[in-house]
Amino acid sequence: MYNKKLQELKLRKLIALDLDGTLLNWRKKITKRTIDALEKAQQQGHVVMIATGRPFESSLKHAVTVKVDKYGGFISNFNGGLITNIKTNEIISDTKFEINLLKEIIEFIDELCVDYSILHDKNLYTNYHSKWLFRIYRKAIGQNVIKDDRHFDKINFSVNKILLNDSMKNLKITRKLIEEKFKGKLEISFSSPVSIEITPANTSKGRSVLKVAEKLGIPREDTIAFGNYGNDISMITLCGTGVAMKNSSKELINVADYVTDTNNRDGIAKYLEKYVLK
């Protein structure tokens, strides 16, 4: 009865959550307090959405932990490239690079001698030359990792995202060169100090949240986004309320409406308990 009344009054919120550095603590776990707060929010009629740069397979378990599957929530993967209702398995949108454009981008990245990877059909293809980075990434994403020294010159498939890894100094230069070369054809953002993510034009976490909100009939002002780094900026600025974790980059904090506690100190739960939960 309470849920029905809440929806009739159009008071429900769409709560979008980044994973790494936001929902997940330094152990890559979700604390009990945060799990409880998110379940209570969903019991009260609010909708929870995971918004991450990760692939679907490595984000699903975290969505299940906070009961997003039980209450009919969503996952946005690849920075908005793939949106799924994980209760019904309905794919809301699946935005990939046009194959010829993907080839052009990868050829250009090859010329810059930057490490990159692309995910296709549960396999990660990479030109990584660092053995330790290769092992770490394989463990982190839980996918089959295929090292390909052919530089993908025979690509016959497309992908939602390209990931680049290098030092922040080199990536800043790389980002500028890529933006100049492919102006208007892609989106590019930092996801950590040593990685940037490239997605098709007009694809971002922020746009994915608004797309889900429109589908649910939730006004933009009733959307709340939590994030901590560059690839979260679009949803922090586009959503009705943008909440930065205290451990966020300065760039993100500067555009947020509110700064909550860190990901290691239940920042999401503290905000929800104070401003959303009844």
PDB file of C-alpha atoms in Angstrom, residues 143-262:
ATOM      1  CA  GLN A 143      36.848 -12.556 -18.557  1.00  0.00           C
ATOM      2  CA  ASN A 144      38.979 -14.558 -20.957  1.00  0.00           C
ATOM      3  CA  VAL A 145      41.878 -12.300 -21.913  1.00  0.00           C
ATOM      4  CA  ILE A 146      43.350 -12.693 -25.381  1.00  0.00           C
ATOM      5  CA  LYS A 147      46.612 -10.941 -26.160  1.00  0.00           C
ATOM      6  CA  ASP A 148      46.571 -10.042 -29.834  1.00  0.00           C
ATOM      7  CA  ASP A 149      49.714  -8.708 -31.486  1.00  0.00           C
ATOM      8  CA  ARG A 150      47.997  -8.252 -34.851  1.00  0.00           C
ATOM      9  CA  HIS A 151      46.677  -4.914 -33.617  1.00  0.00           C
ATOM     10  CA  PHE A 152      43.137  -5.953 -34.587  1.00  0.00           C
ATOM     11  CA  ASP A 153      43.663  -5.074 -38.240  1.00  0.00           C
ATOM     12  CA  LYS A 154      41.017  -7.651 -39.193  1.00  0.00           C
ATOM     13  CA  ILE A 155      38.254  -6.558 -36.856  1.00  0.00           C
ATOM     14  CA  ASN A 156      34.852  -7.870 -37.975  1.00  0.00           C
ATOM     15  CA  PHE A 157      32.891  -7.081 -34.831  1.00  0.00           C
ATOM     16  CA  SER A 158      31.991  -3.990 -32.882  1.00  0.00           C
ATOM     17  CA  VAL A 159      32.140  -3.053 -29.206  1.00  0.00           C
ATOM     18  CA  ASN A 160      30.587  -0.666 -26.688  1.00  0.00           C
ATOM     19  CA  LYS A 161      33.832   0.690 -25.252  1.00  0.00           C
ATOM     20  CA  ILE A 162      37.595   0.996 -25.704  1.00  0.00           C
ATOM     21  CA  LEU A 163      39.797   1.145 -22.604  1.00  0.00           C
ATOM     22  CA  LEU A 164      43.241   2.791 -22.623  1.00  0.00           C
ATOM     23  CA  ASN A 165      45.911   2.419 -19.928  1.00  0.00           C
ATOM     24  CA  ASP A 166      49.000   4.557 -19.382  1.00  0.00           C
ATOM     25  CA  SER A 167      50.343   7.211 -17.031  1.00  0.00           C
ATOM     26  CA  MET A 168      48.075  10.182 -16.351  1.00  0.00           C
ATOM     27  CA  LYS A 169      50.556  12.478 -18.090  1.00  0.00           C
ATOM     28  CA  ASN A 170      50.555  10.384 -21.270  1.00  0.00           C
ATOM     29  CA  LEU A 171      46.796   9.843 -21.175  1.00  0.00           C
ATOM     30  CA  LYS A 172      46.102  13.576 -20.984  1.00  0.00           C
ATOM     31  CA  ILE A 173      48.085  14.009 -24.202  1.00  0.00           C
ATOM     32  CA  THR A 174      46.449  10.955 -25.766  1.00  0.00           C
ATOM     33  CA  ARG A 175      42.978  12.193 -24.878  1.00  0.00           C
ATOM     34  CA  LYS A 176      43.602  15.565 -26.496  1.00  0.00           C
ATOM     35  CA  LEU A 177      44.922  13.982 -29.694  1.00  0.00           C
ATOM     36  CA  ILE A 178      41.996  11.559 -29.943  1.00  0.00           C
ATOM     37  CA  GLU A 179      39.431  14.309 -29.315  1.00  0.00           C
ATOM     38  CA  GLU A 180      41.002  16.454 -32.040  1.00  0.00           C
ATOM     39  CA  LYS A 181      41.130  13.568 -34.520  1.00  0.00           C
ATOM     40  CA  PHE A 182      37.592  12.255 -33.903  1.00  0.00           C
ATOM     41  CA  LYS A 183      35.734  15.385 -32.845  1.00  0.00           C
ATOM     42  CA  GLY A 184      32.010  14.721 -32.460  1.00  0.00           C
ATOM     43  CA  LYS A 185      32.374  10.982 -33.092  1.00  0.00           C
ATOM     44  CA  LEU A 186      33.034   9.706 -29.586  1.00  0.00           C
ATOM     45  CA  GLU A 187      32.973  10.361 -25.844  1.00  0.00           C
ATOM     46  CA  ILE A 188      36.151  10.060 -23.784  1.00  0.00           C
ATOM     47  CA  SER A 189      36.671  10.300 -20.021  1.00  0.00           C
ATOM     48  CA  PHE A 190      39.048   9.277 -17.252  1.00  0.00           C
ATOM     49  CA  SER A 191      37.873   6.323 -15.156  1.00  0.00           C
ATOM     50  CA  SER A 192      40.999   6.313 -12.956  1.00  0.00           C
ATOM     51  CA  PRO A 193      44.330   8.177 -12.870  1.00  0.00           C
ATOM     52  CA  VAL A 194      45.775   5.574 -15.260  1.00  0.00           C
ATOM     53  CA  SER A 195      42.864   4.753 -17.571  1.00  0.00           C
ATOM     54  CA  ILE A 196      40.501   6.466 -19.980  1.00  0.00           C
ATOM     55  CA  GLU A 197      37.391   5.043 -21.612  1.00  0.00           C
ATOM     56  CA  ILE A 198      36.129   5.757 -25.115  1.00  0.00           C
ATOM     57  CA  THR A 199      32.485   5.227 -26.079  1.00  0.00           C
ATOM     58  CA  PRO A 200      30.355   6.162 -29.123  1.00  0.00           C
ATOM     59  CA  ALA A 201      29.139   9.748 -29.433  1.00  0.00           C
ATOM     60  CA  ASN A 202      26.253  10.715 -27.157  1.00  0.00           C
ATOM     61  CA  THR A 203      26.857   7.706 -24.924  1.00  0.00           C
ATOM     62  CA  SER A 204      27.477   8.379 -21.242  1.00  0.00           C
ATOM     63  CA  LYS A 205      26.387   7.351 -17.779  1.00  0.00           C
ATOM     64  CA  GLY A 206      24.342  10.512 -17.459  1.00  0.00           C
ATOM     65  CA  ARG A 207      22.385   9.935 -20.656  1.00  0.00           C
ATOM     66  CA  SER A 208      21.718   6.337 -19.637  1.00  0.00           C
ATOM     67  CA  VAL A 209      20.225   7.456 -16.325  1.00  0.00           C
ATOM     68  CA  LEU A 210      17.945   9.960 -18.029  1.00  0.00           C
ATOM     69  CA  LYS A 211      16.900   7.309 -20.552  1.00  0.00           C
ATOM     70  CA  VAL A 212      15.812   4.983 -17.743  1.00  0.00           C
ATOM     71  CA  ALA A 213      14.118   7.853 -15.909  1.00  0.00           C
ATOM     72  CA  GLU A 214      12.104   8.701 -19.019  1.00  0.00           C
ATOM     73  CA  LYS A 215      11.093   5.058 -19.429  1.00  0.00           C
ATOM     74  CA  LEU A 216       9.865   4.983 -15.827  1.00  0.00           C
ATOM     75  CA  GLY A 217       8.188   8.381 -15.949  1.00  0.00           C
ATOM     76  CA  ILE A 218      10.499   9.788 -13.281  1.00  0.00           C
ATOM     77  CA  PRO A 219      11.275  13.514 -13.710  1.00  0.00           C
ATOM     78  CA  ARG A 220      14.926  14.533 -14.024  1.00  0.00           C
ATOM     79  CA  GLU A 221      14.703  16.432 -10.737  1.00  0.00           C
ATOM     80  CA  ASP A 222      13.943  13.136  -8.993  1.00  0.00           C
ATOM     81  CA  THR A 223      17.114  11.424 -10.188  1.00  0.00           C
ATOM     82  CA  ILE A 224      20.103  11.089  -7.851  1.00  0.00           C
ATOM     83  CA  ALA A 225      23.583  10.040  -8.967  1.00  0.00           C
ATOM     84  CA  PHE A 226      26.540   8.953  -6.837  1.00  0.00           C
ATOM     85  CA  GLY A 227      30.069   8.910  -8.282  1.00  0.00           C
ATOM     86  CA  ASN A 228      33.731   9.561  -7.679  1.00  0.00           C
ATOM     87  CA  TYR A 229      35.639  10.043 -10.930  1.00  0.00           C
ATOM     88  CA  GLY A 230      35.704  11.523 -14.417  1.00  0.00           C
ATOM     89  CA  ASN A 231      33.393   9.059 -16.123  1.00  0.00           C
ATOM     90  CA  ASP A 232      30.754   9.913 -13.490  1.00  0.00           C
ATOM     91  CA  ILE A 233      30.706  13.630 -14.296  1.00  0.00           C
ATOM     92  CA  SER A 234      27.963  13.301 -16.917  1.00  0.00           C
ATOM     93  CA  MET A 235      25.484  11.798 -14.456  1.00  0.00           C
ATOM     94  CA  ILE A 236      26.557  14.065 -11.602  1.00  0.00           C
ATOM     95  CA  THR A 237      25.773  17.096 -13.773  1.00  0.00           C
ATOM     96  CA  LEU A 238      22.758  15.780 -15.722  1.00  0.00           C
ATOM     97  CA  CYS A 239      20.821  14.239 -12.835  1.00  0.00           C
ATOM     98  CA  GLY A 240      18.620  16.247 -10.509  1.00  0.00           C
ATOM     99  CA  THR A 241      21.058  15.753  -7.638  1.00  0.00           C
ATOM    100  CA  GLY A 242      24.707  14.848  -8.125  1.00  0.00           C
ATOM    101  CA  VAL A 243      26.410  13.403  -5.055  1.00  0.00           C
ATOM    102  CA  ALA A 244      30.197  13.100  -4.919  1.00  0.00           C
ATOM    103  CA  MET A 245      31.929  10.725  -2.559  1.00  0.00           C
ATOM    104  CA  LYS A 246      34.434  12.426  -0.277  1.00  0.00           C
ATOM    105  CA  ASN A 247      37.174  10.389  -1.980  1.00  0.00           C
ATOM    106  CA  SER A 248      36.232  11.806  -5.398  1.00  0.00           C
ATOM    107  CA  SER A 249      38.510  13.628  -7.797  1.00  0.00           C
ATOM    108  CA  LYS A 250      38.566  17.415  -7.403  1.00  0.00           C
ATOM    109  CA  GLU A 251      37.073  17.752 -10.876  1.00  0.00           C
ATOM    110  CA  LEU A 252      33.989  15.796  -9.854  1.00  0.00           C
ATOM    111  CA  ILE A 253      33.609  17.436  -6.448  1.00  0.00           C
ATOM    112  CA  ASN A 254      33.614  20.835  -8.152  1.00  0.00           C
ATOM    113  CA  VAL A 255      30.484  19.987 -10.185  1.00  0.00           C
ATOM    114  CA  ALA A 256      28.567  18.016  -7.532  1.00  0.00           C
ATOM    115  CA  ASP A 257      25.558  19.336  -5.621  1.00  0.00           C
ATOM    116  CA  TYR A 258      26.535  17.515  -2.454  1.00  0.00           C
ATOM    117  CA  VAL A 259      29.592  15.748  -1.022  1.00  0.00           C
ATOM    118  CA  THR A 260      28.931  12.727   1.170  1.00  0.00           C
ATOM    119  CA  ASP A 261      31.353  10.552   3.131  1.00  0.00           C
ATOM    120  CA  THR A 262      33.838   8.203   1.441  1.00  0.00           C
TER     121      THR A 262
END
